CSV table of C-alpha atoms and ligand atoms in Angstrom, one decimal:
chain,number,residue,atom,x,y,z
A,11,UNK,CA,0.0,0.0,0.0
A,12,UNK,CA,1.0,3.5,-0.6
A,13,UNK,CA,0.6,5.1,3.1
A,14,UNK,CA,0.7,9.0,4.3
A,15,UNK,CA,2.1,9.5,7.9
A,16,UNK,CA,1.2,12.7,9.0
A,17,UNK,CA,3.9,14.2,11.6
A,18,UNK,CA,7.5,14.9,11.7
A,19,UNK,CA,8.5,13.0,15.3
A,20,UNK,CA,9.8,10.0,16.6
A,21,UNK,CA,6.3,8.7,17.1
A,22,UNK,CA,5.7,9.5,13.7
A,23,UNK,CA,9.2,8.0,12.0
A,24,UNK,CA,8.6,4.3,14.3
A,25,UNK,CA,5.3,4.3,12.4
A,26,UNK,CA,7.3,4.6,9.3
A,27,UNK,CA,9.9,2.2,10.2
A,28,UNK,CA,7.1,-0.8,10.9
A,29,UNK,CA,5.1,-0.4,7.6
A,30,UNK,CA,8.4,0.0,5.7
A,31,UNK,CA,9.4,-3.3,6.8
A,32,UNK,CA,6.2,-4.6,5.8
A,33,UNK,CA,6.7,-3.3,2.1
A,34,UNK,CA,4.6,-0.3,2.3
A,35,UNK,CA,5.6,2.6,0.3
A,36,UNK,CA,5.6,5.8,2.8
A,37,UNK,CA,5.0,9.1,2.4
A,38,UNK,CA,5.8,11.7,5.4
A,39,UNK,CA,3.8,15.2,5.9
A,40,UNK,CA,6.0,16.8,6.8
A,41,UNK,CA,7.8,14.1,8.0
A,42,UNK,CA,12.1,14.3,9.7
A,43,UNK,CA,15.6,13.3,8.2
A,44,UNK,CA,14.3,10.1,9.5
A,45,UNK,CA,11.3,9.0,7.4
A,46,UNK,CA,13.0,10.9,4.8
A,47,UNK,CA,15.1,7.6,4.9
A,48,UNK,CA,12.2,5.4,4.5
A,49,UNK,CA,10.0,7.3,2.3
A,50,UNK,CA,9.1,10.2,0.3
A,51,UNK,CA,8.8,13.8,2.1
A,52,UNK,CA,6.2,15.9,1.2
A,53,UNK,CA,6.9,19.2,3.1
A,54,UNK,CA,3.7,20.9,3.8
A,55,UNK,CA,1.5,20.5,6.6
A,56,UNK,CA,-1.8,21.3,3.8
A,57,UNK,CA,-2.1,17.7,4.5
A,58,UNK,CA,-5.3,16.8,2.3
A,59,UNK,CA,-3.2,18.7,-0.6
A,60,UNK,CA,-0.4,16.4,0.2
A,61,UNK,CA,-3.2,13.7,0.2
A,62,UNK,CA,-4.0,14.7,-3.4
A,63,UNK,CA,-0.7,14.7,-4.8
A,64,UNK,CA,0.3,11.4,-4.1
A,65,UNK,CA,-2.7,9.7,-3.4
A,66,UNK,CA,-2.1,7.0,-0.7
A,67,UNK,CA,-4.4,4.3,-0.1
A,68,UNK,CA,-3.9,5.1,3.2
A,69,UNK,CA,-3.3,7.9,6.0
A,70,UNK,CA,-1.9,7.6,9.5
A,71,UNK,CA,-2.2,10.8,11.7
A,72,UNK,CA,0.6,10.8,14.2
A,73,UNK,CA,0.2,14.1,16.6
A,74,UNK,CA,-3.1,15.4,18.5
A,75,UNK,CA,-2.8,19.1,17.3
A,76,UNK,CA,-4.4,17.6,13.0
A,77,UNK,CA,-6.7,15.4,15.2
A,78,UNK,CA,-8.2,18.1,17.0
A,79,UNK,CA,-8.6,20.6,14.0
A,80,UNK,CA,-10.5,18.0,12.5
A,81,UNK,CA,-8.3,16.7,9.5
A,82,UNK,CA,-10.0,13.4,10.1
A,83,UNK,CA,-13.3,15.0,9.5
A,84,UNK,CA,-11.2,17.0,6.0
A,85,UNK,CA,-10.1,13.3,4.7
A,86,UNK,CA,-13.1,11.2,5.0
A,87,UNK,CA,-15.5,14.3,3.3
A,88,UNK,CA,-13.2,13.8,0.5
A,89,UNK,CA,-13.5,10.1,0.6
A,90,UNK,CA,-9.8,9.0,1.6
A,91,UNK,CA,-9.0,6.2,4.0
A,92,UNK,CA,-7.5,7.1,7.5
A,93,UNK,CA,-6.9,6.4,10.7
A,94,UNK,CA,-7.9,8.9,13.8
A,95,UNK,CA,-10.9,9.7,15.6
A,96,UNK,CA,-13.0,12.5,14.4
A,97,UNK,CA,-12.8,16.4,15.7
A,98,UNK,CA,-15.8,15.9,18.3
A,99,UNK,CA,-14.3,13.0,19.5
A,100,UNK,CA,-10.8,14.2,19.6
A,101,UNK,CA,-11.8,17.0,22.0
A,102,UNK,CA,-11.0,14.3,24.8
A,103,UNK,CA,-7.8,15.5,24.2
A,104,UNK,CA,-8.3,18.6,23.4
A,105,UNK,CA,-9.8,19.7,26.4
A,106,UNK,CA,-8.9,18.5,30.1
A,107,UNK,CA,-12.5,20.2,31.1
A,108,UNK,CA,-14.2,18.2,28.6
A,109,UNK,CA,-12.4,15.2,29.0
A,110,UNK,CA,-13.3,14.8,33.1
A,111,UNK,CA,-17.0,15.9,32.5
A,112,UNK,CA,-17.5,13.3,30.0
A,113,UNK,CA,-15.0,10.7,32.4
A,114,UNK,CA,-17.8,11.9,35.0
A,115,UNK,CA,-21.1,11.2,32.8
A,116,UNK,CA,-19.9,7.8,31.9
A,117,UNK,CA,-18.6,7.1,35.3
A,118,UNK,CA,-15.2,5.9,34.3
A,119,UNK,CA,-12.2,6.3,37.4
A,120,UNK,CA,-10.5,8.9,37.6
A,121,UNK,CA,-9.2,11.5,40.2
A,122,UNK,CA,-11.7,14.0,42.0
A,123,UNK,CA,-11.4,17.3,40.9
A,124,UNK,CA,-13.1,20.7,40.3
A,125,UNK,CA,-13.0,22.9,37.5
A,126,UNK,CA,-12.6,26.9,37.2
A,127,UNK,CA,-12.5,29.4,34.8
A,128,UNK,CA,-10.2,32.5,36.9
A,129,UNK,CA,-7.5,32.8,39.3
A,130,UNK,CA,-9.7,33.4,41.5
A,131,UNK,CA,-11.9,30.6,41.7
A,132,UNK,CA,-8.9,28.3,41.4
A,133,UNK,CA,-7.3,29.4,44.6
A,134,UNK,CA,-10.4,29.0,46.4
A,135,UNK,CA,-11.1,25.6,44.9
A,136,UNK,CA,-7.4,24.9,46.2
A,137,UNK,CA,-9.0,24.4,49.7
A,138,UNK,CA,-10.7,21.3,48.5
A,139,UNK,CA,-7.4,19.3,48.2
A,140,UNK,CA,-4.4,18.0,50.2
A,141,UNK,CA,-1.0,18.6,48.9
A,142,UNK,CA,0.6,17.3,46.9
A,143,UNK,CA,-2.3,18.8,44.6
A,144,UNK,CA,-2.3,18.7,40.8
A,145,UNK,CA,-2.9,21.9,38.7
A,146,UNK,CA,-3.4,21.3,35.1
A,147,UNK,CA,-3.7,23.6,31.9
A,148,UNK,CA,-7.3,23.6,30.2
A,149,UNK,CA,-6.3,23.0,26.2
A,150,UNK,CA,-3.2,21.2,24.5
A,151,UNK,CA,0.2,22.0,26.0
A,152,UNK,CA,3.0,19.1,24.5
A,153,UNK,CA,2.4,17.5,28.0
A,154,UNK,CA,3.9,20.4,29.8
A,155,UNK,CA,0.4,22.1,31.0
A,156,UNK,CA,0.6,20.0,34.5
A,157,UNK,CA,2.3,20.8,37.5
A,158,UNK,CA,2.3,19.0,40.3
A,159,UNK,CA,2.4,21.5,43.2
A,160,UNK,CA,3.9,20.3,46.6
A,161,UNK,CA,2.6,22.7,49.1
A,162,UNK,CA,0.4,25.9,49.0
A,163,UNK,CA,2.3,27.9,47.8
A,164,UNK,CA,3.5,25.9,44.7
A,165,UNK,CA,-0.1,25.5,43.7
A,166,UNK,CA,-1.2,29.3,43.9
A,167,UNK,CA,1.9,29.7,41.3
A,168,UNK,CA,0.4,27.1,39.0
A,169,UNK,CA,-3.2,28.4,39.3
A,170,UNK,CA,-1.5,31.7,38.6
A,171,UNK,CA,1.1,30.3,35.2
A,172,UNK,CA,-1.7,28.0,34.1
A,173,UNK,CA,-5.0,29.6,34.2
A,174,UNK,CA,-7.3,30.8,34.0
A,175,UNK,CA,-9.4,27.7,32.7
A,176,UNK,CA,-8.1,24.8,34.6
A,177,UNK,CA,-8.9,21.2,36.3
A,178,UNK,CA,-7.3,21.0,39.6
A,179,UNK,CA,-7.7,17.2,40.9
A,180,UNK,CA,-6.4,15.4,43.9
A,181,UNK,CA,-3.0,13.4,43.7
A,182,UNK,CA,-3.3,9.9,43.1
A,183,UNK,CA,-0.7,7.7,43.8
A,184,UNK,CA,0.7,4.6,42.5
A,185,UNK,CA,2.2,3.6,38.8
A,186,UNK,CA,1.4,5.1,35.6
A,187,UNK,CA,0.9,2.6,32.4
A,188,UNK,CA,-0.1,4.0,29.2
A,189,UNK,CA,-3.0,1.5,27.6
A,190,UNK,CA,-3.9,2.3,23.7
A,191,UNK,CA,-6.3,0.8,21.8
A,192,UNK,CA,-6.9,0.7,18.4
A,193,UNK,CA,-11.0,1.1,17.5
A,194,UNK,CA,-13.0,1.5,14.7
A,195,UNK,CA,-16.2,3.0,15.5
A,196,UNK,CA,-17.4,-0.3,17.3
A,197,UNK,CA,-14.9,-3.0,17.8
A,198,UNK,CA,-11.5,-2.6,20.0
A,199,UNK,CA,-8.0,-4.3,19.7
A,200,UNK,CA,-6.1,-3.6,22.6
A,201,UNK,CA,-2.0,-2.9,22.2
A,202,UNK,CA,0.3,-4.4,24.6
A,203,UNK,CA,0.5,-1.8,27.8
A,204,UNK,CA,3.6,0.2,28.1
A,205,UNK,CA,5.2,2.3,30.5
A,206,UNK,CA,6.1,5.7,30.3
A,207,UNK,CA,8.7,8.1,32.3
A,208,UNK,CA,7.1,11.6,32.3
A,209,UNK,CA,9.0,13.8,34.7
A,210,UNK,CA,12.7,14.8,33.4
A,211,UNK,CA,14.6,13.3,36.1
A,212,UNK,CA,16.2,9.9,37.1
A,213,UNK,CA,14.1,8.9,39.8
A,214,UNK,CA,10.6,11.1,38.5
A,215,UNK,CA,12.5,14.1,39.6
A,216,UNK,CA,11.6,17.8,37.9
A,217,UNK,CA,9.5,19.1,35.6
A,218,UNK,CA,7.1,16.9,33.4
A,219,UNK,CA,8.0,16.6,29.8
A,220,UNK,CA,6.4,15.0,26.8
A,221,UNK,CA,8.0,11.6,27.9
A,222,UNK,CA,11.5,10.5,29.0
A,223,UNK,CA,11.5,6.9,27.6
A,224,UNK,CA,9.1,4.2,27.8
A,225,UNK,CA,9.2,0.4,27.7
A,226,UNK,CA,7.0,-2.1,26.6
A,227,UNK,CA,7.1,-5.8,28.3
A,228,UNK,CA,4.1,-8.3,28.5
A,229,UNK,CA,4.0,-8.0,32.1
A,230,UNK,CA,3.3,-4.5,32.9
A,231,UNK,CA,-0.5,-5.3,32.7
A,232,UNK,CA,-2.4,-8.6,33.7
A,233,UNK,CA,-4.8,-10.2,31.3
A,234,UNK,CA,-7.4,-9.3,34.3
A,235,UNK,CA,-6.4,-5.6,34.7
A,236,UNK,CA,-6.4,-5.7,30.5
A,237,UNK,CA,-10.1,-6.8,30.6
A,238,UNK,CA,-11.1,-4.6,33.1
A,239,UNK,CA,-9.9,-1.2,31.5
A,240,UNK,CA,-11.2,-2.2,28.6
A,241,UNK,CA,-14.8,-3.4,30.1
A,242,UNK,CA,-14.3,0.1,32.5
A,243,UNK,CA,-12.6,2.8,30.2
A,244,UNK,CA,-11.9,1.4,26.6
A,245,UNK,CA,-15.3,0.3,26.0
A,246,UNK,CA,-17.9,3.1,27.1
A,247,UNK,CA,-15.3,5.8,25.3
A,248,UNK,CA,-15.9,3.7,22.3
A,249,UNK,CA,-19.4,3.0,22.5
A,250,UNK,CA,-20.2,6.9,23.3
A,251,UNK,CA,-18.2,8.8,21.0
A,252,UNK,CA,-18.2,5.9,18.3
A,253,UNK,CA,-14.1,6.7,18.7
A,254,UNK,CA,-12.0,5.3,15.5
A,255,UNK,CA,-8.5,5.7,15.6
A,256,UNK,CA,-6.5,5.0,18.6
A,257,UNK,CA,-7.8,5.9,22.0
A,258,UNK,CA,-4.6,6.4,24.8
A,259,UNK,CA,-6.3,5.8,28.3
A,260,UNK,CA,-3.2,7.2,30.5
A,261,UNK,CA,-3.6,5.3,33.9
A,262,UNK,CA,-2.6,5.2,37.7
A,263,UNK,CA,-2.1,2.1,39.2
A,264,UNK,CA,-3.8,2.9,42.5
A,265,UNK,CA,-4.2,1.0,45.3
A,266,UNK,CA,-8.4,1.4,44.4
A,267,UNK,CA,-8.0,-0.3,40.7
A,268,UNK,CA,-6.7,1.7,37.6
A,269,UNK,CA,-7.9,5.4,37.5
A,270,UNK,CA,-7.3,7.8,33.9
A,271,UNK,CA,-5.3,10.5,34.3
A,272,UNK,CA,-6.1,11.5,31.0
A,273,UNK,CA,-7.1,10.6,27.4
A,274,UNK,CA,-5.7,10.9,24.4
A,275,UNK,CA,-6.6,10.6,20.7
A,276,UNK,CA,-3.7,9.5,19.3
A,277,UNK,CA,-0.6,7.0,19.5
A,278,UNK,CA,2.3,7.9,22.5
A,279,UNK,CA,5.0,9.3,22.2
A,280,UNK,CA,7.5,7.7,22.7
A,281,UNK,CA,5.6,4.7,23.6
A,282,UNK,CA,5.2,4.2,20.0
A,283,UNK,CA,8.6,3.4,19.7
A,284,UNK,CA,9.1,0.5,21.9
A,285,UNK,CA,5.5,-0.9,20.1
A,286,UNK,CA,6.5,-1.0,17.1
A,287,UNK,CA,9.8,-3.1,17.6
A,288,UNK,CA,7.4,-5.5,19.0
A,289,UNK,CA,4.6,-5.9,16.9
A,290,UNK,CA,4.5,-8.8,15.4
A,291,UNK,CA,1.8,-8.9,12.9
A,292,UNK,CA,1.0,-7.3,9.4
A,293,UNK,CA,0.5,-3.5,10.8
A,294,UNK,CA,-0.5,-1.9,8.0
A,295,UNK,CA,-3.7,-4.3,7.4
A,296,UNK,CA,-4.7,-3.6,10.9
A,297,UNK,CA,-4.6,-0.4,10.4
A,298,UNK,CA,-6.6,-0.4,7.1
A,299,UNK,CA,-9.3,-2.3,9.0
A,300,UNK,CA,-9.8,0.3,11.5
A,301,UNK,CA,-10.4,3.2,8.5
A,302,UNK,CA,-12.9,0.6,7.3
A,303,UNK,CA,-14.6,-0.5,10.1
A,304,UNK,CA,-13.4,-4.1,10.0
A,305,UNK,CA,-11.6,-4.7,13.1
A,306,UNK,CA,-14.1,-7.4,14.3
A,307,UNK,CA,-11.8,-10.2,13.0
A,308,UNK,CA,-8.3,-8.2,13.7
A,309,UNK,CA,-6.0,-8.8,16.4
A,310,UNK,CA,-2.4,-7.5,16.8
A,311,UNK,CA,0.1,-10.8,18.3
A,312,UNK,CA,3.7,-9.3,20.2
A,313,UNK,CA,7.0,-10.5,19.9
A,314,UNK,CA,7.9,-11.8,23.2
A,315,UNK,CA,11.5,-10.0,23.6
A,316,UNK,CA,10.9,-6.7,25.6
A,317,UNK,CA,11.5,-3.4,24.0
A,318,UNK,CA,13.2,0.3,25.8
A,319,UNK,CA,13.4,3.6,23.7
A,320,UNK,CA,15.3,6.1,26.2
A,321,UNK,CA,14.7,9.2,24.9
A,322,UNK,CA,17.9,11.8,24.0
A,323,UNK,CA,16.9,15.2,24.7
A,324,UNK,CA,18.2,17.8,24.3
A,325,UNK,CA,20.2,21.5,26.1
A,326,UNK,CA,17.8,23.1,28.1
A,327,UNK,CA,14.6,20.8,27.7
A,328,UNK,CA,11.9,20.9,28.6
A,329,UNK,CA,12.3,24.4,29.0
A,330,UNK,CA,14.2,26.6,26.3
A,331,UNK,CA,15.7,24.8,24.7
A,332,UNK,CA,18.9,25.3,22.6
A,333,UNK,CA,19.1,23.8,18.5
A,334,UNK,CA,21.7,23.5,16.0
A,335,UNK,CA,24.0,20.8,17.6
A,336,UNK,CA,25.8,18.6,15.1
A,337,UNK,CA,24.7,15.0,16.1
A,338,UNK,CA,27.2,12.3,15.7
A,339,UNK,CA,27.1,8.5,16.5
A,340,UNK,CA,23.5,7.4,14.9
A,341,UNK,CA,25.4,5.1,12.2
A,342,UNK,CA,27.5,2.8,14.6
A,343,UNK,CA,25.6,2.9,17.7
A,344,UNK,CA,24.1,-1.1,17.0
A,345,UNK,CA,20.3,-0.4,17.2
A,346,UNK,CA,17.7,1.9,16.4
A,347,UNK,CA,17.2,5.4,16.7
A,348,UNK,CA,14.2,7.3,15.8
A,349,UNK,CA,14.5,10.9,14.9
A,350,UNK,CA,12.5,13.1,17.0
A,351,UNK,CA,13.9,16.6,16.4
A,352,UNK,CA,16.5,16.4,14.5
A,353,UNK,CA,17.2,18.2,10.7
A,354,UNK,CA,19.6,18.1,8.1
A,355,UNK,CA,22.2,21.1,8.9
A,356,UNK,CA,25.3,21.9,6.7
A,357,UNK,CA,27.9,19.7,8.5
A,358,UNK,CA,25.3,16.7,9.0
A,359,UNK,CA,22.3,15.5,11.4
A,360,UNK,CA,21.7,18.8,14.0
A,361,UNK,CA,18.7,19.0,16.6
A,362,UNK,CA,15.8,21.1,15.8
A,363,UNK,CA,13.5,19.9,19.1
A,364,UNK,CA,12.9,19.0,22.4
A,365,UNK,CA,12.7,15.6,22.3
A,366,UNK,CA,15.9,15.0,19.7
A,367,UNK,CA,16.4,10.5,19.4
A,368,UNK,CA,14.5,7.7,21.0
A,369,UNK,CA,17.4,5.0,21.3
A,370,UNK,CA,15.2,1.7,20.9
A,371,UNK,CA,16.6,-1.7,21.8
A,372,UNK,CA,15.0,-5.1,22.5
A,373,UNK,CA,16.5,-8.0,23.8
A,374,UNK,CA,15.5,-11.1,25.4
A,375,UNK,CA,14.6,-9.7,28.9
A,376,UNK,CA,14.0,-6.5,29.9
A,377,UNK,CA,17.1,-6.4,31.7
A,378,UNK,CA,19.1,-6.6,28.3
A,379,UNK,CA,16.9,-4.4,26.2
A,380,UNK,CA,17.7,-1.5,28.8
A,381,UNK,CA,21.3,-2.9,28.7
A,382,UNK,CA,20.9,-2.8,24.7
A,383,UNK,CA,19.6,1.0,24.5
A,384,UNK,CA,22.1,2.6,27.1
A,385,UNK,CA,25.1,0.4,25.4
A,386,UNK,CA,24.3,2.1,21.9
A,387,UNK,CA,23.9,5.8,23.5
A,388,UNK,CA,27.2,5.3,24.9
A,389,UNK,CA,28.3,5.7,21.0
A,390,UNK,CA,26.0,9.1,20.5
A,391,UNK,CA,26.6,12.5,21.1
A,392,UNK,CA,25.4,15.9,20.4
A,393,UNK,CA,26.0,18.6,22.8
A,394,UNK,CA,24.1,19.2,25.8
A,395,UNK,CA,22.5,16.1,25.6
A,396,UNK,CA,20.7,14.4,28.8
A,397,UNK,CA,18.5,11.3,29.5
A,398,UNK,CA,17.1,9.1,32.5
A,399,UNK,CA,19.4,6.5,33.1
A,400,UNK,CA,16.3,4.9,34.6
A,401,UNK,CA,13.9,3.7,31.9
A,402,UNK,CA,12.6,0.4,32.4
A,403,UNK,CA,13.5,0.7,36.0
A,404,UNK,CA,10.5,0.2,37.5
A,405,UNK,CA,10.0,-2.9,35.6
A,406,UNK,CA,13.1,-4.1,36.6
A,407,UNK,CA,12.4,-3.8,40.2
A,408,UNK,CA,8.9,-5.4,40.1
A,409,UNK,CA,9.9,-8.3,38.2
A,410,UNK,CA,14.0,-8.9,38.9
A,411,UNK,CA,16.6,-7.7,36.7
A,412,UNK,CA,17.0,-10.9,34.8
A,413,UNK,CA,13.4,-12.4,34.8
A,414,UNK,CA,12.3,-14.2,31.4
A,415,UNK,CA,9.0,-13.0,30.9
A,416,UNK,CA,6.4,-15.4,30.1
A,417,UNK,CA,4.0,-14.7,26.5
A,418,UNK,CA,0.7,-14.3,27.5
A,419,UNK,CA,-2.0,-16.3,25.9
B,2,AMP,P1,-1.7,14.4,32.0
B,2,AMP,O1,-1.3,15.2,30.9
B,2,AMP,O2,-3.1,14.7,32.6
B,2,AMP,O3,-1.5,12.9,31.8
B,2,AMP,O4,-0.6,14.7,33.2
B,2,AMP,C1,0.7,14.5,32.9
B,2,AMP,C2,1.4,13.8,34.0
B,2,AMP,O5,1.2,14.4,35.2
B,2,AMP,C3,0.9,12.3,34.2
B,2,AMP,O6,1.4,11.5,33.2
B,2,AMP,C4,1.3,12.0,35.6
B,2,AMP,O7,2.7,11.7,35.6
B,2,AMP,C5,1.1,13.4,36.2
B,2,AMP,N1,-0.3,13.4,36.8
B,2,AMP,C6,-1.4,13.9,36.2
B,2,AMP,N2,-2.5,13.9,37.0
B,2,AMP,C7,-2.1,13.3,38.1
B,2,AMP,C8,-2.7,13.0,39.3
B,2,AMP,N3,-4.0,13.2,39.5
B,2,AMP,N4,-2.0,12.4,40.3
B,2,AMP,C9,-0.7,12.2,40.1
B,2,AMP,N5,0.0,12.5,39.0
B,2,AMP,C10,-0.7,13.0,38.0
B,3,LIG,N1,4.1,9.9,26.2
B,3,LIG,C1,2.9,10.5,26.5
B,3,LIG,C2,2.1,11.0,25.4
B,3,LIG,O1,2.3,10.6,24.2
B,3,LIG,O2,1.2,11.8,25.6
């Protein structure tokens, strides 16, 4: 198949990587010097233009920001394939207000909170909560519209940097999984669970970012927790907004059950990453069949070898951050790297982002996929580069460093 990716990030180029395996021919709006690798570039973000020009059989939207200005809604009136929910229903993301109301109608868990629309009423609602208390941004904001404020006075500043419309919600404790699901209107297939590290610091330590690393291992959810998040949160989401694309319930572990810390429309980032080194059946069909409506038969299988992606970002992020460092290293660093925010500069590969490489490894336990990824940034440099030296920690802990996992049925 001919297939559009729309985006230009790491998300975006592990996409590319996976159906370029598979034989696809790929195009990327506007794509990175990654996909550029694997595919025709079509620089423009006039995406149903692009659409036109090439005409792909299919289109795979990457990032929230298309979802939620409706270029699902754009494609489908002009009668091209693609996979990603609709405008209406992409305002899950879209909008944190939304998104609890509507958790609260259907009754899925989630944390209490309150919702205000000045300063004002959000440092009165602040007597509601306990510290640690969480202050979070109304509309989209790259992950970086939550702050987690410690005391009092922490969360009058966020009310204050944030605001004015704003959810404030209690703390929840516990571990976060990211659980995606692939729909089509009507029928679900689930992903394998993955981990994410949000906060920019070994150890969840500083600010939140748009996600440190993430690993993906068979054992982070049970088959009972699976069926329950889907039965609980998948399923009504799907049935009430007749969501197609892929739905991203963001979860905390909490000693009550799973409760969503938020939706979105959309594939992770970089969860992605670590997902598509272990998917293990043909992609690109599946993905057809959810722009079609014919994922009652589908079903996505996992290869049983863990994956890491440990995410090089890089001077200054995730606030300002600096650009036009010569990266060196990609070519003989033994494993994959997917381009994040990176461009072609005149003495070779620079960054241009945040977020710059996702170094993704597998290997036969989780223990040497981390091993894998950290080995091969050993051999990658750029100035001002940082990372966690922690991804797939957790896992580690929970399970032993040098477990086998076993393949679920
Ligand atoms: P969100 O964009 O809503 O997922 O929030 C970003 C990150 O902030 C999450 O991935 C969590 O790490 C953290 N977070 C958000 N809400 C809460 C909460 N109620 N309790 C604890 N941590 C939270
Ligand atoms: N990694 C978190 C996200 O994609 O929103």
């Amino acid at each position: 198949m001919k297939i559009l990716i729309i985006g230009s990030g790491g998300r975006e180029h592990a996409i590319a990587w996976r159906l370029a395996q598979e034989g696809h021919h790929i195009y990327g709006a506007p794509g990175n010097p990654g996909i550029a690798e694997l595919g025709q570039i079509l620089a423009t973000t006039e995406y149903l233009a692009a659409a036109d020009s090439v005409n792909p059989d299919l289109t795979v939207v990457g990032p929230e920001v298309p979802l939620v200005a409706g270029v699902v809604d754009e494609f489908r009136a002009a009668k091209r394939k693609i996979v990603g929910p609709a405008r209406d229903a992409a305002q899950l993301e879209g909008s944190k207000i939304h998104s609890k109301e509507f958790m609260r109608h259907l009754g899925i868990p989630t944390a209490r909170y309150t919702r205000v629309e000045s300063a004002e009423a959000g440092i009165l609602a602040l007597a509601e909560f306990d510290t640690p208390v969480v202050i979070k941004a109304d509309g989209l904001a790259a992950g970086k519209g939550v702050i987690i404020a410690q005391d009092r006075a922490e969360a009058e500043a966020a009310v204050r940097s944030l605001g004015p419309r704003l959810v404030i919600e209690e703390f929840l404790r516990g571990e976060e999984v990211s659980f995606i699901a692939l729909c089509d209107g009507k029928n679900i297939v689930p992903l394998e669970a993955t981990q994410d590290h949000k906060a920019v610091g070994d150890g969840d330590t500083g600010p939140n970012t748009g996600g440190m690393g993430a690993y993906c291992d068979g054992r982070i959810l049970s088959a009972a927790d699976a069926r329950h998040v889907l039965n609980s949160v998948i399923g009504p989401v799907v049935e009430a907004t007749r969501f197609t694309g892929f739905l991203y319930a963001g979860l905390m572990m909490t000693a009550d059950g799973p409760k969503v810390l938020e939706f979105n429309v959309r594939l992770g980032d970089p969860e992605t990453q670590p997902l598509m080194h272990r998917v293990d059946s043909p992609f690109g069909e599946v993905l057809m069949a959810s722009a079609t409506g014919n994922l009652a038969d589908a079903s996505l299988r996992w290869k049983p070898q863990p994956s890491v992606c440990v995410v090089l970002a890089a001077a200054g992020y995730p606030g300002q951050i600096r650009t036009g460092d010569l990266i060196t290293g990609i070519d003989r660093c033994g494993t994959q790297v997917f381009q994040g925010g990176t461009k072609q500069g005149p003495k070779g590969l620079e960054t241009a982002g945040g977020r710059v490489l996702g170094v993704t490894a597998s290997g036969p336990d989780l223990a040497a996929a981390a091993a894998n990824a950290y080995a091969a940034i050993e051999k990658i440099h750029f100035d001002g580069m940082h990372y966690r030296h922690d991804i797939a920690a957790k896992g580690l802990k929970r399970w032993g460093p040098a477990t086998i996992r076993t393949i679920a049925p």
